[in-house]
Short mmCIF file of C-alpha atoms and ligand atoms in Angstrom, two decimals:
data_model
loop_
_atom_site.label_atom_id
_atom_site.label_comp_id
_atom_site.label_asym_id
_atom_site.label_seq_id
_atom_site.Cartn_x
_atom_site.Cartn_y
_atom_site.Cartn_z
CA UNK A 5 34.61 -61.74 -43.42
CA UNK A 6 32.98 -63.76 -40.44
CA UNK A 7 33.02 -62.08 -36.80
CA UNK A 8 31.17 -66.19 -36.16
CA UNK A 9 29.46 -64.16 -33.18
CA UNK A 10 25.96 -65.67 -33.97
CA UNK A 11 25.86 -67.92 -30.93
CA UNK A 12 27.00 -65.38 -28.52
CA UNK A 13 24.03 -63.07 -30.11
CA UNK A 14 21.67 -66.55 -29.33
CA UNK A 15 22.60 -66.97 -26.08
CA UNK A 16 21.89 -62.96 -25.09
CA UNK A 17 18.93 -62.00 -27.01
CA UNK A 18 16.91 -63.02 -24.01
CA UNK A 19 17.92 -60.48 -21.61
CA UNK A 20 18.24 -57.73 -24.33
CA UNK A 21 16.55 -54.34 -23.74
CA UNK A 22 15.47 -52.19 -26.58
CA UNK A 23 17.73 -50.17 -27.11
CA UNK A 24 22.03 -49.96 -25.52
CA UNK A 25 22.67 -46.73 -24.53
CA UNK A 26 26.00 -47.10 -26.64
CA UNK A 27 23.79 -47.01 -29.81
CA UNK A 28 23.04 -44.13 -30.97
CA UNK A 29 19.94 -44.60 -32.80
CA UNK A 30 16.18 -44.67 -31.05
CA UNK A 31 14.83 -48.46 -31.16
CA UNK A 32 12.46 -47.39 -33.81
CA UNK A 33 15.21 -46.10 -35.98
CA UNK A 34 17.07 -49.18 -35.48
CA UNK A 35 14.48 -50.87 -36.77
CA UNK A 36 14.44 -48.68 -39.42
CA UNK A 37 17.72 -49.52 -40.65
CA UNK A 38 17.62 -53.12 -40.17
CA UNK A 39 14.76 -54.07 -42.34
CA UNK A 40 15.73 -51.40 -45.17
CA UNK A 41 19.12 -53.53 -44.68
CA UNK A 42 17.06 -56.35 -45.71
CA UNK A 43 17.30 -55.33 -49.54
CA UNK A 44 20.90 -53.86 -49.44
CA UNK A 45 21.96 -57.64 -48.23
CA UNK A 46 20.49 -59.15 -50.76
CA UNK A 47 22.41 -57.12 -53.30
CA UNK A 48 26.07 -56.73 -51.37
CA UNK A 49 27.94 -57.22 -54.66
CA UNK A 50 26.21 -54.60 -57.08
CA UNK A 51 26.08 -52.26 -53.48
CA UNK A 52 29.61 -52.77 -52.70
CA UNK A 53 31.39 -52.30 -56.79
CA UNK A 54 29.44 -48.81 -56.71
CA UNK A 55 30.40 -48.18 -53.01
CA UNK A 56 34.13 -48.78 -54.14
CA UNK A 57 33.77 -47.41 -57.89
CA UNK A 58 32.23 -44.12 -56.57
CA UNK A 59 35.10 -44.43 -53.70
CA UNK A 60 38.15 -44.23 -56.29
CA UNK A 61 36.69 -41.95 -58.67
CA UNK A 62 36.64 -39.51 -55.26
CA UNK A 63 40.07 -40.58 -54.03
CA UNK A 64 42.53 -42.24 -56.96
CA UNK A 65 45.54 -41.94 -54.66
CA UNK A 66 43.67 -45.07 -52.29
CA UNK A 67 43.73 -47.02 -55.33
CA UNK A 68 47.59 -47.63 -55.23
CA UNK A 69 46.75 -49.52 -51.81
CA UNK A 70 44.87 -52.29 -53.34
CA UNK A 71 47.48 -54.92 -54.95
CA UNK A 72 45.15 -56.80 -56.50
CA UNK A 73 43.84 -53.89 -58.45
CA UNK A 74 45.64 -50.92 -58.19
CA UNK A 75 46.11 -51.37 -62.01
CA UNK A 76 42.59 -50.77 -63.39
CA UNK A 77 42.23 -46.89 -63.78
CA UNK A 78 39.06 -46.27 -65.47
CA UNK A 79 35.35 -46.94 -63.96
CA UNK A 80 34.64 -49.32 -66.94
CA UNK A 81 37.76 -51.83 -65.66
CA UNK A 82 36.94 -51.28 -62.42
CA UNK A 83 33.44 -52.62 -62.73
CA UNK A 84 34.34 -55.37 -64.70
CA UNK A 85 36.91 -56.69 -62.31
CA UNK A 86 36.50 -60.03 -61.06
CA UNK A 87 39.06 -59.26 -58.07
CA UNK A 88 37.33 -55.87 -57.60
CA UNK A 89 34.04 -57.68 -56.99
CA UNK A 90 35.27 -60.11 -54.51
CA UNK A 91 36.93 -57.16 -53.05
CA UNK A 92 33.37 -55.72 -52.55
CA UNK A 93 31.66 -58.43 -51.25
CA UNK A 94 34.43 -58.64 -48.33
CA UNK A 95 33.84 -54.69 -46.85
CA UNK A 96 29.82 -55.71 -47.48
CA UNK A 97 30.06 -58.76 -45.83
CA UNK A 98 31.44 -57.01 -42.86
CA UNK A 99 29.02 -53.80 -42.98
CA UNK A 100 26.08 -56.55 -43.39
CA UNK A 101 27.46 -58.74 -40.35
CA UNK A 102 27.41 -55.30 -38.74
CA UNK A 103 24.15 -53.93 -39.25
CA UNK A 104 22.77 -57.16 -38.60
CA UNK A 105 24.22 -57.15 -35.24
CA UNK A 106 22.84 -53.95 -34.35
CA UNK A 107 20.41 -55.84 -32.10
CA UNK A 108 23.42 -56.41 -29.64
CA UNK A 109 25.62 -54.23 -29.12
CA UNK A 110 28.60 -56.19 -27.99
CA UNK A 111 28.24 -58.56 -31.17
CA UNK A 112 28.47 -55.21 -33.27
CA UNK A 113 31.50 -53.57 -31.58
CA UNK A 114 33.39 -57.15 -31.80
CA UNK A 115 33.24 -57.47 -35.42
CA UNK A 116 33.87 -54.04 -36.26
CA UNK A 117 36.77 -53.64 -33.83
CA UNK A 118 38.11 -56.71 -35.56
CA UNK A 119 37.49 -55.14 -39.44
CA UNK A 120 39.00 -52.15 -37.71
CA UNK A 121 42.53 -54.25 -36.74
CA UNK A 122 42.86 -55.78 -39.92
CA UNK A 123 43.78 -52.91 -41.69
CA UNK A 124 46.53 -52.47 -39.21
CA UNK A 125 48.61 -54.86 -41.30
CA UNK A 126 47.97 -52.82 -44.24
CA UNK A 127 51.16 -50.66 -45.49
CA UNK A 128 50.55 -46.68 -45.24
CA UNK A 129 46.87 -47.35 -44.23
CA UNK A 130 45.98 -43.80 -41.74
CA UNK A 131 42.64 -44.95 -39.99
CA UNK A 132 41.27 -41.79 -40.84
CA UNK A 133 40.82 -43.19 -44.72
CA UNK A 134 37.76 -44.86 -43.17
CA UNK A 135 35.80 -41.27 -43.41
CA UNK A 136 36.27 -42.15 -47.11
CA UNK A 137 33.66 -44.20 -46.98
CA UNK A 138 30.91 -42.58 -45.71
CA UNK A 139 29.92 -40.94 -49.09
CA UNK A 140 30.75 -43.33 -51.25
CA UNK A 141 28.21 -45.66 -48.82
CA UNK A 142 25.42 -43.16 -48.63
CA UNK A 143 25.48 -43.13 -52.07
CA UNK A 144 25.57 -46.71 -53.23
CA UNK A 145 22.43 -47.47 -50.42
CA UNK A 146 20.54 -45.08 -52.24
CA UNK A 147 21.40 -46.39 -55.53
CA UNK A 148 20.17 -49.91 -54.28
CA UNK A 149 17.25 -48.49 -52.14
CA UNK A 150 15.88 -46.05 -54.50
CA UNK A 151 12.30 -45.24 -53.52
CA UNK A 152 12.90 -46.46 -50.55
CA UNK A 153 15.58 -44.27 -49.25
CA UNK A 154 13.42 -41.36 -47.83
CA UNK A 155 14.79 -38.42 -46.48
CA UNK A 156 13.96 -40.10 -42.94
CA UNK A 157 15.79 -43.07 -44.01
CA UNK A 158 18.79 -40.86 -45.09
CA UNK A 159 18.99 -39.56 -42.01
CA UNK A 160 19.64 -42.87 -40.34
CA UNK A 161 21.88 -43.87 -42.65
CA UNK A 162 24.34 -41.13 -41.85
CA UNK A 163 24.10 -41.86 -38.04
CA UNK A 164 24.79 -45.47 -38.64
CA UNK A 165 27.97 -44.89 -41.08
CA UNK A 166 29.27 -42.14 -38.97
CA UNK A 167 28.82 -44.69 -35.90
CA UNK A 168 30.48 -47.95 -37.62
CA UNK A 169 33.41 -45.61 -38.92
CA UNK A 170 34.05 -44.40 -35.74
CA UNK A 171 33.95 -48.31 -34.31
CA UNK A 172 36.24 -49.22 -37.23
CA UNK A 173 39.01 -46.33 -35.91
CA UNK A 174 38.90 -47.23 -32.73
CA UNK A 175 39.59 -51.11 -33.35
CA UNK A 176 42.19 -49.89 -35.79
CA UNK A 177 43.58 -47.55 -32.69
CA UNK A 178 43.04 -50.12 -30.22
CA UNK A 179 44.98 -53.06 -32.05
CA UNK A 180 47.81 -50.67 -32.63
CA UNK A 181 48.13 -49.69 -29.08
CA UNK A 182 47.83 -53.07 -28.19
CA UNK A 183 50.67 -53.62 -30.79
CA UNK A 184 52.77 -50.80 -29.49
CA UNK A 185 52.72 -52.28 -26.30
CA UNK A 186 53.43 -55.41 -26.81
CA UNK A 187 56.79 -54.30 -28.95
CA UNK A 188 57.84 -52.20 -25.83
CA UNK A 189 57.46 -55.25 -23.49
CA UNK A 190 59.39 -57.06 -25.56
CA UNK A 191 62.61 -54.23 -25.61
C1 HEM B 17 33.30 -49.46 -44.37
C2 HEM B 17 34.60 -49.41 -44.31
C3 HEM B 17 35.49 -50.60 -44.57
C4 HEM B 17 35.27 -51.91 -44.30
C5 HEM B 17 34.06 -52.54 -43.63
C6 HEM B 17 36.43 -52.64 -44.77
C7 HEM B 17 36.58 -54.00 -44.72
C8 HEM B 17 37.65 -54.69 -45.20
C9 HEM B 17 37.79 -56.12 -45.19
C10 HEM B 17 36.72 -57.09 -44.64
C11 HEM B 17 38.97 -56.42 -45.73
C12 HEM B 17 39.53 -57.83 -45.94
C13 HEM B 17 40.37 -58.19 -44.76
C14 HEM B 17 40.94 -59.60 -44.89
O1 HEM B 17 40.88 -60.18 -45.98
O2 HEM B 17 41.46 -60.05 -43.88
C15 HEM B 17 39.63 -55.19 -46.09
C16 HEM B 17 40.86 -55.09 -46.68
C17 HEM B 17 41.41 -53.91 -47.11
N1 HEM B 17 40.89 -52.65 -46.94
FE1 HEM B 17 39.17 -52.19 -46.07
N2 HEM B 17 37.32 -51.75 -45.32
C18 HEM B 17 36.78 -50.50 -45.23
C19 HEM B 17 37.32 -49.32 -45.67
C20 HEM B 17 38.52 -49.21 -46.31
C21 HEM B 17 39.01 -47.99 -46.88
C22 HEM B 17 38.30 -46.62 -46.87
C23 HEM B 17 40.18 -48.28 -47.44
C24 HEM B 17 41.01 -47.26 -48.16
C25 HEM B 17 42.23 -47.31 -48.48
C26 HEM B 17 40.45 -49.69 -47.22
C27 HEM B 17 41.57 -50.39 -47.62
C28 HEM B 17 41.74 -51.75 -47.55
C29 HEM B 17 42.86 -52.46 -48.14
C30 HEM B 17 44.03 -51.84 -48.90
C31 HEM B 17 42.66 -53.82 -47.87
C32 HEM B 17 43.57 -54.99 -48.28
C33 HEM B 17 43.12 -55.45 -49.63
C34 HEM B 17 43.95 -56.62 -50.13
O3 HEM B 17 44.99 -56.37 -50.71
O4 HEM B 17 43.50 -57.76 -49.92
N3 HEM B 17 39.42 -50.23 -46.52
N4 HEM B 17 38.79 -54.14 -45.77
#
């Protein structure tokens, strides 16, 4: 999924600081988690079937949500699924166009607002299924990490899922306000 906010991060990297006061992770640990990223990017698929796999086992009922697989039960179907896969790459691309954009603020709360609104237009989707993820996640980095995911490391995982969750909800919130609205001014 493509925020295509690369030029706006260009144009502003100039007159960056270090660090946004509306992240909240230290400059070093943003660092941190942007080159550990590094190796989770180059393995989104493999990252993302886990992420999802280890997602369903926790939560079957989500499954039903998912047309184009709701149908595949077992972890065995699951991670041979062509549709499944493509499905993974899609939330990774996002998360990866995320972290990326760590560096700038304004490029990170864009695309994840936008991820967030999407799932507006999803039937029976309750923003708080986003928490869902953050185990699921933790997990599947560590999986792909291995060494490398120190307890320090850990640690700013967590911040950075609990912070992109909470940017996903309020995009979701924010487009259905905006939604709401917009259907009153019309009535
Ligand atoms: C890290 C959190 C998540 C991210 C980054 C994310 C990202 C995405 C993206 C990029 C799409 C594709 C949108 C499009 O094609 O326009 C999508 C679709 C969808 N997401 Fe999420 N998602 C997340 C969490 C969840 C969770 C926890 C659920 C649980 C129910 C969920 C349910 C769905 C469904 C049902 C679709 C539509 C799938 C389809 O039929 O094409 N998402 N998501």
């Amino acid at each position: 999924m493509g925020c295509e906010l690369g030029k706006l991060a260009t144009v502003k990297s100039q007159n960056q600081t270090a660090t946004d006061l509306r992240l909240p992770l230290t400059a070093k640990q943003k660092f941190t988690v942007m080159a550990s990223w590094k190796a989770v990017s180059r393995a989104l698929e493999p990252t993302g079937v886990y992420m999802l796999i280890r997602l369903f086992e926790e939560n079957a009922e989500l499954l039903n949500m998912f047309t184009q697989f709701r149908e595949l039960k077992t972890k065995e179907q699951q991670s041979n699924s062509m549709e499944l896969a493509k499905h993974a790459e899609k939330v990774m691309s996002a998360l990866d166009e995320g972290i990326k954009g760590l560096d700038d603020m304004d490029v990170f709360l864009t695309c994840l607002h936008q991820v967030g609104a999407t799932h507006t237009k999803i039937p029976g989707f309750n923003p708080q299924y986003f928490w869902k993820i953050e185990k699921p996640f933790l997990e599947a980095v560590e999986r792909t990490l291995e060494d490398r995911y120190s307890e320090n490391v850990e640690n700013i995982y967590k911040v950075t899922i609990k912070f992109i969750i909470e940017t996903l909800i309020d995009g979701f919130d924010k487009a259905q306000n905006d939604k709401a609205q917009s259907d009153t001014a019309k009535s």
